[in-house]
Short mmCIF file of N, CA and C in Angstrom, two decimals:
data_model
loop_
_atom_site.label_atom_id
_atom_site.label_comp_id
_atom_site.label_asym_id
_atom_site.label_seq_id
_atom_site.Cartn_x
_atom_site.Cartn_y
_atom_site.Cartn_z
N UNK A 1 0.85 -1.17 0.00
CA UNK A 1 0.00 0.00 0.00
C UNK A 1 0.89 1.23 0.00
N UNK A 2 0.38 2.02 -0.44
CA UNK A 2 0.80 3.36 -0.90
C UNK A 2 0.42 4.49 -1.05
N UNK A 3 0.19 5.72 -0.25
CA UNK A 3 -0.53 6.52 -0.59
C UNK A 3 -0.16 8.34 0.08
N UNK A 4 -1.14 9.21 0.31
CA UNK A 4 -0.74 10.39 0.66
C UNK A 4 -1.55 10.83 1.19
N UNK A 5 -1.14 11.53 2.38
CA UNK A 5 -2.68 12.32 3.43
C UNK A 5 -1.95 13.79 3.18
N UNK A 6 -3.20 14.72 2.76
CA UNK A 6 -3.33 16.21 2.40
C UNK A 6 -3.43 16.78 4.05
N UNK A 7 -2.47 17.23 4.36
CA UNK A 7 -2.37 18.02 5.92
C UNK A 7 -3.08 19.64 5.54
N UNK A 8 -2.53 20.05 4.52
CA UNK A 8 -2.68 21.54 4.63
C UNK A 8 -3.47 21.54 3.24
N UNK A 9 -5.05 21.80 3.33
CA UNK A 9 -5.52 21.98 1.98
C UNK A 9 -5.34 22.86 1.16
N UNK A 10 -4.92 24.26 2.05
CA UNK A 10 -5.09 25.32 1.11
C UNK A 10 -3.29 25.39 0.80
N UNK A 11 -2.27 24.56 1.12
CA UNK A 11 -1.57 24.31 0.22
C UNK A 11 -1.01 23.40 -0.79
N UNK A 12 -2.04 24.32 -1.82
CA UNK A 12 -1.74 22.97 -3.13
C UNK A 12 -0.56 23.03 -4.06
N UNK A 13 0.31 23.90 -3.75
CA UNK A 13 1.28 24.40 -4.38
C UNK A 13 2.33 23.21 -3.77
N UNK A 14 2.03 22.88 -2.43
CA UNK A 14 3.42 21.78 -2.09
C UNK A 14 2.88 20.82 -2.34
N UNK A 15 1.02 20.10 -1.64
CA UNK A 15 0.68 18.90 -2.16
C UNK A 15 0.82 18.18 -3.24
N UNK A 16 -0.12 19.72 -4.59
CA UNK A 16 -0.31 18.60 -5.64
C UNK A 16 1.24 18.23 -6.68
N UNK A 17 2.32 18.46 -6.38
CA UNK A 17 3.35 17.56 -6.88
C UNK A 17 3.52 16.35 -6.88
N UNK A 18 3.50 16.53 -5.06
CA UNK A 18 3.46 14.85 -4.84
C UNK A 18 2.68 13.84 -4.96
N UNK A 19 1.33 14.25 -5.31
CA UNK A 19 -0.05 13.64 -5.56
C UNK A 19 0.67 13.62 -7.27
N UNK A 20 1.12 14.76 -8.04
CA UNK A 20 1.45 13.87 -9.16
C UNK A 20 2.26 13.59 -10.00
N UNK A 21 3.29 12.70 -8.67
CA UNK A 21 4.53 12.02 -8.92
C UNK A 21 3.86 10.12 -9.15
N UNK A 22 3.08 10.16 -8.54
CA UNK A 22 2.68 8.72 -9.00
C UNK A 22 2.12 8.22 -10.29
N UNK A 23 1.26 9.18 -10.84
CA UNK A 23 0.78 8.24 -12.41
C UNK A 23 2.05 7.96 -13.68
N UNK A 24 3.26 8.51 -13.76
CA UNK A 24 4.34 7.75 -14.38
C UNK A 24 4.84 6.32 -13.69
N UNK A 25 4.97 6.40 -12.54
CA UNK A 25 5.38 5.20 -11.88
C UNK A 25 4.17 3.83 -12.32
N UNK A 26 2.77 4.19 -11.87
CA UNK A 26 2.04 3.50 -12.59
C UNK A 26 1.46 3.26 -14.14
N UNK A 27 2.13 4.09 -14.78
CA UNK A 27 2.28 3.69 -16.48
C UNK A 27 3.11 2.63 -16.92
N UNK A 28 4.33 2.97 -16.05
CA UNK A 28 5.34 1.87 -16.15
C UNK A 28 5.12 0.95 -15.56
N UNK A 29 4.73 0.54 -14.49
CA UNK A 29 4.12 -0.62 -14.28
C UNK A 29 2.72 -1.56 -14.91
N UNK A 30 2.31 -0.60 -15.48
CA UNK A 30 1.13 -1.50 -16.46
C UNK A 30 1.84 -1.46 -17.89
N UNK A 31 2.70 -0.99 -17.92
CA UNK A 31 3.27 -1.25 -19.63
C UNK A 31 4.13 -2.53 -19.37
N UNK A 32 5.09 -2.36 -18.28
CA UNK A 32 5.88 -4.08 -17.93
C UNK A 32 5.28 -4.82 -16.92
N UNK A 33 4.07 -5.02 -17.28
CA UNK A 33 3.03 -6.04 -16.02
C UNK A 33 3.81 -7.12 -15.93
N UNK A 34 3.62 -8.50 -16.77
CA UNK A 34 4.44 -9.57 -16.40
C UNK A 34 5.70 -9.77 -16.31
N UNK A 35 6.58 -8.95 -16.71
CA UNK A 35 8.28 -8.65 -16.66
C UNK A 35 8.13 -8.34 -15.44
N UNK A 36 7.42 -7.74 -14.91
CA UNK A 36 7.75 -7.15 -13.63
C UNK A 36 7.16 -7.96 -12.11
N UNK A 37 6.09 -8.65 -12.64
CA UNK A 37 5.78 -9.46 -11.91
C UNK A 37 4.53 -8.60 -10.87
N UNK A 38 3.72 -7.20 -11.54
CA UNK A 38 2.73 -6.30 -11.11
C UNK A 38 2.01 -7.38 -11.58
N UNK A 39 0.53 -7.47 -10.49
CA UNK A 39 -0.28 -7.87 -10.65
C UNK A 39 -2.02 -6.80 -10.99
N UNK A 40 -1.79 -5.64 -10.52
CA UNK A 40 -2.79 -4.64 -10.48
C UNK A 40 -2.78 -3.73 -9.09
N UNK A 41 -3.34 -2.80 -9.47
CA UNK A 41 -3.84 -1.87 -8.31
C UNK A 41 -5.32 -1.67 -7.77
N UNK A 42 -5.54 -1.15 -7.17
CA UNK A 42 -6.88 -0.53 -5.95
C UNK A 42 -6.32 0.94 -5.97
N UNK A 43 -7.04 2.00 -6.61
CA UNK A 43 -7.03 3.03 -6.02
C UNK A 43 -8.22 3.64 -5.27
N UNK A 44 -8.13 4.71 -4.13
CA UNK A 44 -9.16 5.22 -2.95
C UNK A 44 -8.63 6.28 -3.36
N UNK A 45 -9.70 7.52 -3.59
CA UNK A 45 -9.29 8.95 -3.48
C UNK A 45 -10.04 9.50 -2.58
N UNK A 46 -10.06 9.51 -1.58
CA UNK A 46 -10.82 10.50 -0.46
C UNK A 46 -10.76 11.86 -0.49
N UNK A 47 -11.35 12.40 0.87
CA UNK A 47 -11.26 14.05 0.66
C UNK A 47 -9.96 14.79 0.99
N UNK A 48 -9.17 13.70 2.06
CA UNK A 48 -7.72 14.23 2.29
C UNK A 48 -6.60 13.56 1.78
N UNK A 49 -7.03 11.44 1.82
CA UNK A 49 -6.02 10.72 1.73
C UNK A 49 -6.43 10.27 0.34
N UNK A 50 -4.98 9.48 0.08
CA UNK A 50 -5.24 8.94 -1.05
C UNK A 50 -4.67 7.41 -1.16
N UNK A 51 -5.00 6.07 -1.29
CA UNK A 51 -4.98 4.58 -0.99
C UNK A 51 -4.33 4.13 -2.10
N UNK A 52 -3.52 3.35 -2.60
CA UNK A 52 -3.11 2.78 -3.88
C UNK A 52 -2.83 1.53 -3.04
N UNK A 53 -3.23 0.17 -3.57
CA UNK A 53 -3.28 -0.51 -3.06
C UNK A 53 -2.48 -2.01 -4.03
N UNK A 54 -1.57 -2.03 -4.33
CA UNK A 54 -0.76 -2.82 -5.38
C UNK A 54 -0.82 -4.28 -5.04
N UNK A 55 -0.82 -5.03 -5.96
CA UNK A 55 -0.85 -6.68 -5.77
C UNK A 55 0.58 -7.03 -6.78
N UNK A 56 1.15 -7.67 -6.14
CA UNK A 56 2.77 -8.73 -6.97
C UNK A 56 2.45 -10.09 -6.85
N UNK A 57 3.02 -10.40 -7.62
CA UNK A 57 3.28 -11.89 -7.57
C UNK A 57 3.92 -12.41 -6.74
N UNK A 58 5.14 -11.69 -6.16
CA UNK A 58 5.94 -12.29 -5.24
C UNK A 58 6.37 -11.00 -4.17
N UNK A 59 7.17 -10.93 -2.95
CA UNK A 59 7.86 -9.66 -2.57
C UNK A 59 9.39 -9.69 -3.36
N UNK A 60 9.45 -10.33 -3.46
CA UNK A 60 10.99 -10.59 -4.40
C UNK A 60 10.72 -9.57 -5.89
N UNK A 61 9.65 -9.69 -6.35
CA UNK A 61 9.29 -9.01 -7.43
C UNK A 61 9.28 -7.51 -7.27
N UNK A 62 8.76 -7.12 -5.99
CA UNK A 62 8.54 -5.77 -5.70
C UNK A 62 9.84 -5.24 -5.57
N UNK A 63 10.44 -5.87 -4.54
CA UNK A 63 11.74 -5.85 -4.40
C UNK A 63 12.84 -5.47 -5.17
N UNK A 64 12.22 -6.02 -6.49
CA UNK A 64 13.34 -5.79 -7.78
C UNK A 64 12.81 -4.64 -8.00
N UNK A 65 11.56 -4.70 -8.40
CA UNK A 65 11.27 -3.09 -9.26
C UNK A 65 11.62 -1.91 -8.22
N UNK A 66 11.85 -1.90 -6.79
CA UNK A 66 12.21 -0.96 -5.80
C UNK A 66 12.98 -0.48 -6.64
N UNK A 67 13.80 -1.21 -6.76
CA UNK A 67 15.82 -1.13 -7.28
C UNK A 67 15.77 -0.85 -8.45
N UNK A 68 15.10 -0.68 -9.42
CA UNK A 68 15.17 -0.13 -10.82
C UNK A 68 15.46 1.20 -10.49
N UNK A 69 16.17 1.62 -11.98
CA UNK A 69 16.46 3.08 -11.84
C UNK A 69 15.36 3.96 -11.86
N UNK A 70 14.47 3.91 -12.82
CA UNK A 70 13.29 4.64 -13.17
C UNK A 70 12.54 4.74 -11.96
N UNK A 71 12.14 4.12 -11.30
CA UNK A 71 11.40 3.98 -9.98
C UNK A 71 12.12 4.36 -8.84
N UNK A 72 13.49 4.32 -8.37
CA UNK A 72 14.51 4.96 -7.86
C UNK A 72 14.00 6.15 -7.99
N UNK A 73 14.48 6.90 -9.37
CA UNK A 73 14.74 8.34 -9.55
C UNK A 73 13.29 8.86 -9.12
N UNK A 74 11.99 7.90 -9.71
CA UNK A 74 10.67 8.94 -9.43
C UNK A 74 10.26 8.99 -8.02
N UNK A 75 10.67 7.42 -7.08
CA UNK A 75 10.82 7.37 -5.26
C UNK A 75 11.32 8.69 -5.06
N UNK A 76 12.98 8.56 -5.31
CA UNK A 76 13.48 10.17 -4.59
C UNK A 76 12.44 11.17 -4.90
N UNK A 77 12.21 11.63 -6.06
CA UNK A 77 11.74 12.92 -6.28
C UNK A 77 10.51 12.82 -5.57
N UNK A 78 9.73 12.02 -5.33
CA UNK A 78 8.16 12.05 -4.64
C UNK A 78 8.59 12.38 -2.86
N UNK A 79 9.59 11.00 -2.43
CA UNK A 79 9.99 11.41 -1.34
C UNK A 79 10.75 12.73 -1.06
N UNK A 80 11.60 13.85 -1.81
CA UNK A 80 11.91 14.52 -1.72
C UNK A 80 10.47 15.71 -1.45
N UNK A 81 9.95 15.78 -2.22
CA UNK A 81 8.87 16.53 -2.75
C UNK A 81 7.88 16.27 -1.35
N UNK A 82 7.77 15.16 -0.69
CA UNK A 82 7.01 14.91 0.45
C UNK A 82 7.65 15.88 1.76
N UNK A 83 8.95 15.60 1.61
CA UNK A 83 9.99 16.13 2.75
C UNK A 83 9.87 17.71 2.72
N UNK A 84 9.92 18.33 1.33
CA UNK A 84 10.04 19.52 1.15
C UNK A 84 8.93 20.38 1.43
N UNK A 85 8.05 20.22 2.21
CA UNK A 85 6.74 20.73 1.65
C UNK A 85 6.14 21.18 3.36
N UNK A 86 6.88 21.33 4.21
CA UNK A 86 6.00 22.12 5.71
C UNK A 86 5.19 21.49 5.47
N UNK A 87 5.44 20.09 5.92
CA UNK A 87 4.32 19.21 6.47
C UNK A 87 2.96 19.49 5.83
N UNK A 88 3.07 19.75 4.65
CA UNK A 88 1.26 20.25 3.83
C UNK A 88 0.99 18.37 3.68
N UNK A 89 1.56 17.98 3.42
CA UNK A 89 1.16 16.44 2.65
C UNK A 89 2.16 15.45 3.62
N UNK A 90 1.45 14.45 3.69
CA UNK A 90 2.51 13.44 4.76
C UNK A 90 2.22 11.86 3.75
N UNK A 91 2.97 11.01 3.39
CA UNK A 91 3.23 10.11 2.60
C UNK A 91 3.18 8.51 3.67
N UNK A 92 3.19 7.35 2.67
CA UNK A 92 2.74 6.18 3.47
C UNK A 92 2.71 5.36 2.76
N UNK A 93 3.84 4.06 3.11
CA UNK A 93 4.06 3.04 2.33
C UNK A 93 3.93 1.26 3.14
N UNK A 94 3.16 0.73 3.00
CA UNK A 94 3.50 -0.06 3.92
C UNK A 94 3.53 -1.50 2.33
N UNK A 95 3.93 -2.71 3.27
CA UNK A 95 4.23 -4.10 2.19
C UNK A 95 3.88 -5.17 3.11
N UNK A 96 3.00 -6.20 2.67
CA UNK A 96 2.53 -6.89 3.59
C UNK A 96 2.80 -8.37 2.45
N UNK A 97 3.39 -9.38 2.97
CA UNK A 97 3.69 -10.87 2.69
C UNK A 97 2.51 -11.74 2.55
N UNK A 98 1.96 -12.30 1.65
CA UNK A 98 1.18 -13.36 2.28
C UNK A 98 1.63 -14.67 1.60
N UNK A 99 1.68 -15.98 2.46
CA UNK A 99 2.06 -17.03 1.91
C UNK A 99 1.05 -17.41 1.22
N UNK A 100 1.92 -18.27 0.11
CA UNK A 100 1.06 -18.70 -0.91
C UNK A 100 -0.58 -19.16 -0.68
N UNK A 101 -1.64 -19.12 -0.83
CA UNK A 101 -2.90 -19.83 -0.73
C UNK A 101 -3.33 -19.60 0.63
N UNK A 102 -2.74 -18.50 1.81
CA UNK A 102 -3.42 -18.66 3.16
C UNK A 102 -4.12 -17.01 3.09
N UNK A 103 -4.89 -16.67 1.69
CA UNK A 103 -6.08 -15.89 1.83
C UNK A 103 -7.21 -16.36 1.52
N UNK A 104 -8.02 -15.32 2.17
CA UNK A 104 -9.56 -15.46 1.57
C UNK A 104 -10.14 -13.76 1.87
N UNK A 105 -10.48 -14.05 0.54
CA UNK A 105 -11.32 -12.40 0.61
C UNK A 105 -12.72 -12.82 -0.05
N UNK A 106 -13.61 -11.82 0.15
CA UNK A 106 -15.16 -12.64 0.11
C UNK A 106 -15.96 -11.19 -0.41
N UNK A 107 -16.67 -11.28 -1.71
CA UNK A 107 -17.07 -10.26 -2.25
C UNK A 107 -18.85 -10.37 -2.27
N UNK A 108 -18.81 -9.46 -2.20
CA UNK A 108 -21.00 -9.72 -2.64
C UNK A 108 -21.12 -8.33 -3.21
N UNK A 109 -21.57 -9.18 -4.24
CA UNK A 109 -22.40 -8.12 -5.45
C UNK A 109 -21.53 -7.11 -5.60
N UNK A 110 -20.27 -7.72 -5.87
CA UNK A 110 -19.21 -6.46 -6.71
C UNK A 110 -18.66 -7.10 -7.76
N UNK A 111 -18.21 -6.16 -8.59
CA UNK A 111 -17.57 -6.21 -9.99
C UNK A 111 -16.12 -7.05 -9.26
N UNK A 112 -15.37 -7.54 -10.08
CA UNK A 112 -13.97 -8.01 -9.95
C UNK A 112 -13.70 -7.16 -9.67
N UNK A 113 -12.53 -7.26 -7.99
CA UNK A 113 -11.96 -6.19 -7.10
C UNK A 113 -11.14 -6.36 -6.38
N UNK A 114 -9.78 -6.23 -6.23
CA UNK A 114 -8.95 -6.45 -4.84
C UNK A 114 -7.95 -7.61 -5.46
N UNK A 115 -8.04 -8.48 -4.71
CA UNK A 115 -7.50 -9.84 -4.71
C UNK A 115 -8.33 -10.88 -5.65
N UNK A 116 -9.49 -10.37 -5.96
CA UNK A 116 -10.29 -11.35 -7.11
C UNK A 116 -9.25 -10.73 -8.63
N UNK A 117 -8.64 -9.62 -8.59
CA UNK A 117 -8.37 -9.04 -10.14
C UNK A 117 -6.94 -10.00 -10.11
N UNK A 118 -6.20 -10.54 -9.08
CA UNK A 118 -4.86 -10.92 -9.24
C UNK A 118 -5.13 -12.63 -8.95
N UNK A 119 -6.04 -13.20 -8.51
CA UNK A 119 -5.94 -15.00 -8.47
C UNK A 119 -7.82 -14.59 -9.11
N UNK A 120 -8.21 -16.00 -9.02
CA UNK A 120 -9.17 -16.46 -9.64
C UNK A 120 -10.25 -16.60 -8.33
N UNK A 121 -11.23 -15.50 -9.08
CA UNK A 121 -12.27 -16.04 -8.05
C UNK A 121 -12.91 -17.44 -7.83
N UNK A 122 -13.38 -18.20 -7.06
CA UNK A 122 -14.23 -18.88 -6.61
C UNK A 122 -15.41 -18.50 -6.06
N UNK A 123 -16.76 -18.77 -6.68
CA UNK A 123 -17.89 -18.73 -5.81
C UNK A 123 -17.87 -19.33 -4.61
N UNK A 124 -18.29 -18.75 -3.46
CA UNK A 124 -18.86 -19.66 -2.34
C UNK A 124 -19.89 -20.55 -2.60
N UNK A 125 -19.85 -21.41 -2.36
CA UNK A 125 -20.58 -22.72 -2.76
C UNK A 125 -20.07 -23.87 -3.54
N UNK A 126 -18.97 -23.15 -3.94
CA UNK A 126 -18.52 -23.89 -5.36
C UNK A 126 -17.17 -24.82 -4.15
N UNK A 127 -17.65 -26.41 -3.77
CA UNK A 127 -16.08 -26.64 -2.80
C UNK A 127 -16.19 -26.74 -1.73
N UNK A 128 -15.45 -25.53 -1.30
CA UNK A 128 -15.13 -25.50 0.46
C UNK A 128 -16.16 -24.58 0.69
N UNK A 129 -16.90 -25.11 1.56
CA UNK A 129 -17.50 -24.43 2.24
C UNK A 129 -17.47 -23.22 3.79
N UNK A 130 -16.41 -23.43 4.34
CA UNK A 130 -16.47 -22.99 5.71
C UNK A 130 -14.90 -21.87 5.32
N UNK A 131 -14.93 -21.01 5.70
CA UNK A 131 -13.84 -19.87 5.64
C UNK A 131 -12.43 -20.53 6.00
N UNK A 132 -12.51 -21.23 7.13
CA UNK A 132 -11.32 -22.04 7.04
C UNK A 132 -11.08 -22.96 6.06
N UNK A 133 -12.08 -24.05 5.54
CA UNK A 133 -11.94 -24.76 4.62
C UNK A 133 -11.25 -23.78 3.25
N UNK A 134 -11.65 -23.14 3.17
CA UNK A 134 -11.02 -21.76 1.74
C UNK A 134 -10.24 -21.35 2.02
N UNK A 135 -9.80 -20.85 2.98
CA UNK A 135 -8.51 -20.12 3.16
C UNK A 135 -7.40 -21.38 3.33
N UNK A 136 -7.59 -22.08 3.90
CA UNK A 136 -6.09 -23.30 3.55
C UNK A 136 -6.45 -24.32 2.38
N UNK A 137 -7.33 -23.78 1.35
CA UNK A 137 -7.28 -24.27 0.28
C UNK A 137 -6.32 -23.74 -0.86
N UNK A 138 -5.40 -23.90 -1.59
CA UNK A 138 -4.46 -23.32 -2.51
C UNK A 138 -5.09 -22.45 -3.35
N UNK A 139 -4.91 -21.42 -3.67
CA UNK A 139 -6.02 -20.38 -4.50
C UNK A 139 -4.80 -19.92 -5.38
N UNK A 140 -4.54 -20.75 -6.05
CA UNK A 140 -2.84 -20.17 -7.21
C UNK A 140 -3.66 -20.41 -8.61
#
């Protein structure tokens, strides 16, 4: 996850840079999806924060694209641009592991979303029935 909370609204002169340092970073990642091992995003635009919510194939994958130059150079400049700015905008990255097949996410009456856009949904009903039964079922 990835995203930006707007501290100072009425300065948009420091915010909106850093709000838009991210859509190159995500061009390049949907132009080298499987090279790169991106699986898709979740974006949230609220009234202050903003959510990007990325799926990989692996952390090893993320890992690599950290270390690319292109993503390097646009990190600094966003993180710079975050730093520079009297606290108007405050930034937020977190990375969370999950072993292979020990999720379950559970949708009603939504379009493909989340973790259904990167593995294959299953209906409930279809199998395992009980949340535990699904979640230590392999979902690859």
């Amino acid at each position: 996850m990835i995203g930006m909370r707007i501290n100072k609204r009425w300065a948009i002169h420091q915010w909106l840079p850093v709000f838009m340092a991210m859509p190159s970073m995500n061009k390049e990642l949907y132009r080298h999806q499987e090279e790169l091992g991106f699986l898709g995003t979740e974006n949230d635009f609220g009234l202050r924060t903003t959510t990007m919510i990325q799926y990989w194939r692996s952390t090893e994958d993320l890992l690599a694209y950290a270390k690319m130059e292109k993503h390097l150079v646009a990190w600094k400049a966003f993180h710079q641009r975050a730093r520079n700015n009297k606290n108007a905008v405050g930034i937020y990255h977190e990375t969370y592991q999950i072993q292979a097949g020990a999720y379950e996410s559970v949708y009603v009456n939504m379009p493909s979303y989340g973790l259904s856009q990167a593995r294959t949904a299953i209906p409930i009903g279809k199998g395992k029935q009980t949340a535990k039964e699904r979640l230590y079922t392999t979902n690859s």
